[in-house]
Coordinates of C-alpha atoms in Angstrom, one line a residue:
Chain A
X27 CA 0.0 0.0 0.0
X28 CA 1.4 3.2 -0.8
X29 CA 2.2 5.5 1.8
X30 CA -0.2 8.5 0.6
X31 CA -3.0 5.9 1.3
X32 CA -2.1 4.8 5.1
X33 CA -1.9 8.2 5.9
X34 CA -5.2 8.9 4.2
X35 CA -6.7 5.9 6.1
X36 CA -5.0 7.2 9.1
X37 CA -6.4 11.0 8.7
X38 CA -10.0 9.8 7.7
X39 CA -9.6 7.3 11.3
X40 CA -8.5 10.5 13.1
X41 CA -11.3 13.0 12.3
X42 CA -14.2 10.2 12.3
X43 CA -12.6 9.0 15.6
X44 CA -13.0 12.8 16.8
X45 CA -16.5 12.9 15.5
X46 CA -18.0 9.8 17.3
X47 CA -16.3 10.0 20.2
X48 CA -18.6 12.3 22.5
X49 CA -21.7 9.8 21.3
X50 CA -20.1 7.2 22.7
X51 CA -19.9 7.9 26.0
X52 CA -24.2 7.4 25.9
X53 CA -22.9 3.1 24.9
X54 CA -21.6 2.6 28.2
X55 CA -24.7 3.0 30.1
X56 CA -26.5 1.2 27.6
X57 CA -24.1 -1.6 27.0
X58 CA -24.4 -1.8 31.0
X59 CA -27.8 -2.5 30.8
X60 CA -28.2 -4.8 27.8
X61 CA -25.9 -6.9 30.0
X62 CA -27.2 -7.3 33.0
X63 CA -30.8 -7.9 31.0
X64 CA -29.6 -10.7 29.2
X65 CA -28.3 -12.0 32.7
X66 CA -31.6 -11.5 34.1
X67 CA -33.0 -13.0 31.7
X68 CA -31.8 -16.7 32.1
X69 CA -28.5 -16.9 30.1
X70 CA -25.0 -17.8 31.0
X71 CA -22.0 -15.4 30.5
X72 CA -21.3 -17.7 27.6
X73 CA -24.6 -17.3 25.9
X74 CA -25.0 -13.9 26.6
X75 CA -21.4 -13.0 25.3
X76 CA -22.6 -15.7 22.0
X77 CA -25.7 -13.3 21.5
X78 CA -23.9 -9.8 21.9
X79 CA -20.6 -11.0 19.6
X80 CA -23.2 -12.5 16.7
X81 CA -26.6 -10.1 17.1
X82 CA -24.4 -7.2 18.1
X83 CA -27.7 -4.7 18.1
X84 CA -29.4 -2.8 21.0
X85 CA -32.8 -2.7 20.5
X86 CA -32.9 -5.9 18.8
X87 CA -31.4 -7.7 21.4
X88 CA -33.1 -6.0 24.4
X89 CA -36.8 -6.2 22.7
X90 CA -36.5 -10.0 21.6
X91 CA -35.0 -11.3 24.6
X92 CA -38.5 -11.1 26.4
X93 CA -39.7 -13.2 23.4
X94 CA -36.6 -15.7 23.9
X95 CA -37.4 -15.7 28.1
X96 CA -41.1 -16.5 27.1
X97 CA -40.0 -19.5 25.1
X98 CA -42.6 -17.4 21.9
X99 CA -42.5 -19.4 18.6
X100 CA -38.9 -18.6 16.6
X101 CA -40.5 -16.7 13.4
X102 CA -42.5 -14.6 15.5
X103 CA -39.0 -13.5 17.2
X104 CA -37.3 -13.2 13.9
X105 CA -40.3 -11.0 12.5
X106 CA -39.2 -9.0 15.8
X107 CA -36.0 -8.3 15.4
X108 CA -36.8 -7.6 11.5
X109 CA -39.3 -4.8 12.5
X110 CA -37.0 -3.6 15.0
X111 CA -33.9 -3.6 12.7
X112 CA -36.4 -1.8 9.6
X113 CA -34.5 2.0 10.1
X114 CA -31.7 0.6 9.5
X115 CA -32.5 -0.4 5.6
X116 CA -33.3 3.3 5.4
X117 CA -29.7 4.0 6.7
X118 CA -28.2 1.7 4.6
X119 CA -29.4 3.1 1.5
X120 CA -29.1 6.6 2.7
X121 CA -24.9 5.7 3.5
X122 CA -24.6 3.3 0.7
X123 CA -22.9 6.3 -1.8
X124 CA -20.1 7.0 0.6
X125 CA -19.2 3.2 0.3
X126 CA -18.4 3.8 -3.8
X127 CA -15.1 2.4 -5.2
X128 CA -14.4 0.2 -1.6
X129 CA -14.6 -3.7 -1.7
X130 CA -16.8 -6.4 -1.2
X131 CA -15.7 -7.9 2.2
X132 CA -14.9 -4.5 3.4
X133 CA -18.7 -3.7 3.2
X134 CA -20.4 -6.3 4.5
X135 CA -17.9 -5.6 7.5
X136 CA -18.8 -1.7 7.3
X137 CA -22.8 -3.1 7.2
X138 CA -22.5 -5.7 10.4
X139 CA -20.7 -3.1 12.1
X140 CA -23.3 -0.4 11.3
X141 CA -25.2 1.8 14.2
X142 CA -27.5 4.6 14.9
X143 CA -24.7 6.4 16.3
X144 CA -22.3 5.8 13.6
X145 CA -24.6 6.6 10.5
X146 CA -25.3 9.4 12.0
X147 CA -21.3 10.2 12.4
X148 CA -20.7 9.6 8.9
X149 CA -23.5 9.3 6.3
X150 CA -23.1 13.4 5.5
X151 CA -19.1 13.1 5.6
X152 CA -18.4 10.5 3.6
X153 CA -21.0 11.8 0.4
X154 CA -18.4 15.1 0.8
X155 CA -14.9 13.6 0.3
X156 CA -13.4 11.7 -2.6
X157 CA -10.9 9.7 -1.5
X158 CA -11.4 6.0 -0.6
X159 CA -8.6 4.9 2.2
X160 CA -10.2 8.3 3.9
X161 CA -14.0 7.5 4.1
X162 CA -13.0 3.7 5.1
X163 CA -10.9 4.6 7.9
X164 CA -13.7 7.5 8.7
X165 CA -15.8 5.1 9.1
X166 CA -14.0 2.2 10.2
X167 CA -12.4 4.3 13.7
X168 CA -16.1 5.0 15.1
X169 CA -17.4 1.9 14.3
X170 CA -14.5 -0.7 15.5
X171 CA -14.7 1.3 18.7
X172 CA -18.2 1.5 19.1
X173 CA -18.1 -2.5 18.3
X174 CA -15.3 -3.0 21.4
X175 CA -16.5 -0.6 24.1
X176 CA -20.6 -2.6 23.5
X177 CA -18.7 -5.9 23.7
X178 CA -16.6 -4.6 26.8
X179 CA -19.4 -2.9 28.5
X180 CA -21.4 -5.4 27.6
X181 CA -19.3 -8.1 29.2
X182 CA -18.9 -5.8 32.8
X183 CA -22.8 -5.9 32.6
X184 CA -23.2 -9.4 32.3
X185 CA -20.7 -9.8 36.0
X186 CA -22.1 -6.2 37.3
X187 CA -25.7 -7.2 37.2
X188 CA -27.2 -6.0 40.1
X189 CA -24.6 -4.1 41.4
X190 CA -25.0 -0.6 40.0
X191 CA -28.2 1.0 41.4
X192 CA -31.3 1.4 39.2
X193 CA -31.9 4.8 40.9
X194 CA -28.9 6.6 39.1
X195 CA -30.7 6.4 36.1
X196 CA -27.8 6.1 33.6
X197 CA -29.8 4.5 30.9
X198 CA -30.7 8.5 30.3
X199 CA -27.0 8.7 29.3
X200 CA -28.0 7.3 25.8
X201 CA -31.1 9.7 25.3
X202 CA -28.6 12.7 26.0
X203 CA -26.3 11.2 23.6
X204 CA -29.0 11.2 20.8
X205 CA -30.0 14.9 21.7
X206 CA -26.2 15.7 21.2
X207 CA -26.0 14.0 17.6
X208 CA -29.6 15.6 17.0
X209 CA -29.2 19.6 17.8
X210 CA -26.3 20.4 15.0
X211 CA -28.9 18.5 12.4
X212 CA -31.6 20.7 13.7
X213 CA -30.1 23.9 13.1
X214 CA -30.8 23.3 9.2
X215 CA -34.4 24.3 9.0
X216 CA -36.2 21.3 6.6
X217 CA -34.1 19.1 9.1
X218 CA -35.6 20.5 12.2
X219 CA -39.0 20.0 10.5
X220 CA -38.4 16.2 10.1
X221 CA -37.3 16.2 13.3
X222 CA -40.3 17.8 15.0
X223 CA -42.8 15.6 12.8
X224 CA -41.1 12.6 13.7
X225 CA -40.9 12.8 17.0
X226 CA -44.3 13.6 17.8
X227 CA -45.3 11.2 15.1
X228 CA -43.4 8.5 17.0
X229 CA -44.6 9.4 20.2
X230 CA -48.3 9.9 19.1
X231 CA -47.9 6.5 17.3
X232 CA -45.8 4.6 20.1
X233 CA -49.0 1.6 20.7
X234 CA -48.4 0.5 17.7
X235 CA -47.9 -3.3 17.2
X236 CA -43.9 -4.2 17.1
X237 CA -42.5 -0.6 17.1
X238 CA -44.1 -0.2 13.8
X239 CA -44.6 3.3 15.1
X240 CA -40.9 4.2 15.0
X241 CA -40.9 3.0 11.7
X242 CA -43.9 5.3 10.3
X243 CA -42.7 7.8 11.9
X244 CA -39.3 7.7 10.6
X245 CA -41.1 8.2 7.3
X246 CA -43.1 11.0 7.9
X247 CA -40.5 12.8 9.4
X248 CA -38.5 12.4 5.6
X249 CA -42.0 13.4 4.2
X250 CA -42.5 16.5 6.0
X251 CA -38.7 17.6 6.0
X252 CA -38.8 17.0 2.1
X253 CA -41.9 18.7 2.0
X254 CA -40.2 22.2 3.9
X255 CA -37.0 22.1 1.5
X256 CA -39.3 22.4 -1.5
X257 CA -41.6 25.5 -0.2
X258 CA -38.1 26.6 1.0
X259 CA -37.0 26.6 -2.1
X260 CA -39.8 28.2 -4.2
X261 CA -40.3 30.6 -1.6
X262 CA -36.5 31.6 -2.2
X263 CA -37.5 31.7 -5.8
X264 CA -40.3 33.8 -5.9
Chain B
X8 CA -35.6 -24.2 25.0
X9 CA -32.4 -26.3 24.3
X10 CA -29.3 -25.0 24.3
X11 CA -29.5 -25.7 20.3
X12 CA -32.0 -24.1 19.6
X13 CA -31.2 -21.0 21.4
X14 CA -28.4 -20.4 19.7
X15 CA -30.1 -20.9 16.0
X16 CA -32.2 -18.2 17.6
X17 CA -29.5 -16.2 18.1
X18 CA -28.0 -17.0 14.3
X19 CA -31.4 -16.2 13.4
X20 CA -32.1 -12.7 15.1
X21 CA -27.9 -12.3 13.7
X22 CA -29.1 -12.4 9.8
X23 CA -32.3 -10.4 11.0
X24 CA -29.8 -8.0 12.0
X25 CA -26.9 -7.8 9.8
X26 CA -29.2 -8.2 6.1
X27 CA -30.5 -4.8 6.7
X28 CA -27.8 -3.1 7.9
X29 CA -25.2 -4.6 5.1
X30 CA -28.1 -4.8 2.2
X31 CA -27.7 -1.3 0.3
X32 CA -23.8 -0.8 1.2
X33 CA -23.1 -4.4 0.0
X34 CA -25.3 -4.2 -3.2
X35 CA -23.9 -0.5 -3.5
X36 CA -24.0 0.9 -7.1
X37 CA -26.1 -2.5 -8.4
X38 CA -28.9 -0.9 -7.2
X39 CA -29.5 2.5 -7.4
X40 CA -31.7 4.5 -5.9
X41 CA -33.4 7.2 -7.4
X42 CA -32.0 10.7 -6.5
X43 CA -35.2 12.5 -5.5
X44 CA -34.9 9.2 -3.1
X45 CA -31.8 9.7 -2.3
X46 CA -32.5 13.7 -1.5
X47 CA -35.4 12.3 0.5
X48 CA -33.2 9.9 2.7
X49 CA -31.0 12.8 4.2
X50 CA -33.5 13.4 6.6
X51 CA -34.1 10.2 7.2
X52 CA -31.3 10.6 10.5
X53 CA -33.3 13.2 12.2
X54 CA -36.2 11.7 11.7
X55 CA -34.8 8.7 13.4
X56 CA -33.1 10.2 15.8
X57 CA -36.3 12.5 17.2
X58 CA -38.5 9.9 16.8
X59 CA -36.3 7.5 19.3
X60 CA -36.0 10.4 21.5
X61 CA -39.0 12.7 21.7
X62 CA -41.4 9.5 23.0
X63 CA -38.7 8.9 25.5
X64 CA -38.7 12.6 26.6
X65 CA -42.8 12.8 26.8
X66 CA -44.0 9.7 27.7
X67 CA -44.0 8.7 31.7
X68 CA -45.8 5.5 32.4
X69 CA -47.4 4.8 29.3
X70 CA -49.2 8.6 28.5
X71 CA -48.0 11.9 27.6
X72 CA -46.2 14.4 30.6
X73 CA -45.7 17.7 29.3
X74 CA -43.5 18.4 33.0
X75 CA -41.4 15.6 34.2
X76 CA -38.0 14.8 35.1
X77 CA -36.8 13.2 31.8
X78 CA -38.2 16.2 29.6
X79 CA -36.4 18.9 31.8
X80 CA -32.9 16.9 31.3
X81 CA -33.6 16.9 27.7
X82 CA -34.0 20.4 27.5
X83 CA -31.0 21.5 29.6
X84 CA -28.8 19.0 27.5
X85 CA -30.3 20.8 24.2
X86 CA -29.3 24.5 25.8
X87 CA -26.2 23.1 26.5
X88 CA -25.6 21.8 23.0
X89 CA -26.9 24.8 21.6
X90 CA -24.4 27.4 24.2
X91 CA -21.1 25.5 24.2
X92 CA -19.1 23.0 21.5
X93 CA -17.5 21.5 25.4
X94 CA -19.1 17.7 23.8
X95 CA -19.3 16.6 27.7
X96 CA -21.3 19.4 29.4
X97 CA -24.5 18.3 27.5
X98 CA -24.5 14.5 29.6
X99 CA -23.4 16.7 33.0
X100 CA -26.3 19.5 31.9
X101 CA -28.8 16.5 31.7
X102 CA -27.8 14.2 33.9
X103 CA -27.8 16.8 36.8
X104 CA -31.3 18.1 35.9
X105 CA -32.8 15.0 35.6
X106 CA -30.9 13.6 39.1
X107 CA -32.2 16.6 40.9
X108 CA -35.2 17.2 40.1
X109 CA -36.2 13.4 40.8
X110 CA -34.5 13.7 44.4
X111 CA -36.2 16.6 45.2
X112 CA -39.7 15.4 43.8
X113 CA -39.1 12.9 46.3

């Protein structure tokens, strides 16, 4: 490999590493929790640590294992973790672009390895820069570490359960870390207009059947901030 | 449920997991997706990120609260996102809201 594209890898690492790193602190707390749920829930360290290393996903883990402890048929928990895992199509295709000229095994590593916190690291970077080595290792930084603090964390949880007390309320740690990733968005005005629409959409629509209404919502949200760019823009014009 | 089993469950909820996450980037420029889509999808983040976080702000118990704990943190985490680029007062902001105003709710 030539030495211009380490250092590009490198420098891409560097900034994407920057990027993420204040979202991750919300992980720990979560990671924490998913842990000592699993724990509670009837598994060994072993099949815990078997879950977390091949699911590797929050809210697909933490909203099937009920389904697993209730012993429910296996294609209604499948169907589950499909419904819960649905945003993440929408991400997929929304990031796919920055993946352009980078191989095969390299993305279905990038698309394992894929979170909420990390799309939302990358998925506007990576459309802006040309160079490969830089948008892998711009990826690759916040998502290997997000990927070894959950399994660390994680694994703490797992031997921690019951220890740290539910009255500290850390699990709100992972909230503030969404509202961090979610204010600099905001400040573009169609993109605060998705925003508000789908958060009350989601909250207005949270009895919904399988967190379906996350998934609706998610989609008006798009609607209504594609809706404000284009009276935006023929406002401008007129 | 056997220990086989369980862990074809797990396999299971793994490819439930990974398919949609890996589907576009893997497929990449196979499949295209139209660009008014495409324009579309850059909202999609917000969308997903309010919509995970606004229900979790207003909803205690089950029905809407427009005052409680949770949404007061949320706010004081948003001023302090909004006031300073420090990336760790918005947790201390929100964390000590929420922490105090529960202890002295009782």
């Amino acid at each position: 490999m030539p030495q211009s594209a380490t250092s590009a890898l490198v420098a891409g690492a560097r900034e994407g590493f920057a990027a993420f790193l204040p979202f991750s602190v919300g992980l720990v707390p979560w990671a924490l929790v998913m842990g000592m749920a699993m724990t509670s829930a009837g598994f060994s360290p072993l099949e815990a640590m078997g879950m977390n290393l091949i699911v590797f996903a929050g809210t697909a883990q933490l909203g099937t294992l009920p389904l697993i402890a209730a012993q429910a048929p296996l294609w209604l928990i499948v169907v589950t973790a499909l419904a819960l895992n649905l945003r993440f199509v929408i991400f997929s295709a929304a990031i796919a672009p920055g993946f352009r000229g980078i191989g095969q095994p390299a993305r279905w590593l990038c698309g394992h390895l894929l979170t909420d916190g990390v799309f939302a690291t990358c998925a506007e970077r990576m459309q802006q820069v040309d160079d490969t080595r830089w948008r892998l290792g711009y990826y690759l930084a916040p998502s290997l570490w997000s990927w070894l603090l959950w399994q660390s964390f994680t694994l703490l949880g797992i031997f921690a359960a019951g220890v740290v007390p539910r009255g500290w309320s850390l699990e709100f740690m992972a909230t503030i870390a969404l509202i961090v990733l979610l204010v600099p968005m905001a400040r573009i005005r169609p993109m605060l207009v998705a925003a508000i629409a789908g958060g009350l959409a989601a909250t207005l629509l949270r009895d919904l059947p399988l967190r379906l209404g996350t998934v609706v919502a998610i989609v008006i949200g798009i609607a209504a901030g594609f809706v404000a760019e284009h009276l935006e823009h023929r406002s401008r014009q007129s | 449920m056997n220990d086989l089993s369980l862990w074809l469950t797990f396999l299971l909820i793994g490819l439930a997991t990974t398919l949609p996450r890996a589907g576009f980037i893997v497929l990449g420029s196979r499949v295209v997706l139209p660009p008014t889509l495409q324009r579309a999808l850059r909202y999609a983040p917000a969308a997903a990120l309010a919509a995970i976080v606004v229900p979790d702000l207003l909803v205690v118990d089950g029905s809407v609260a427009v005052i409680n704990a949770k949404l007061a943190g949320g706010i004081a985490a948003v001023g302090a996102a909004l006031a300073s680029r420090n990336p760790w007062l918005p947790f201390i902001a929100g964390m000590a809201t929420l922490l105090a105003l529960r202890h002295f709710a009782g």
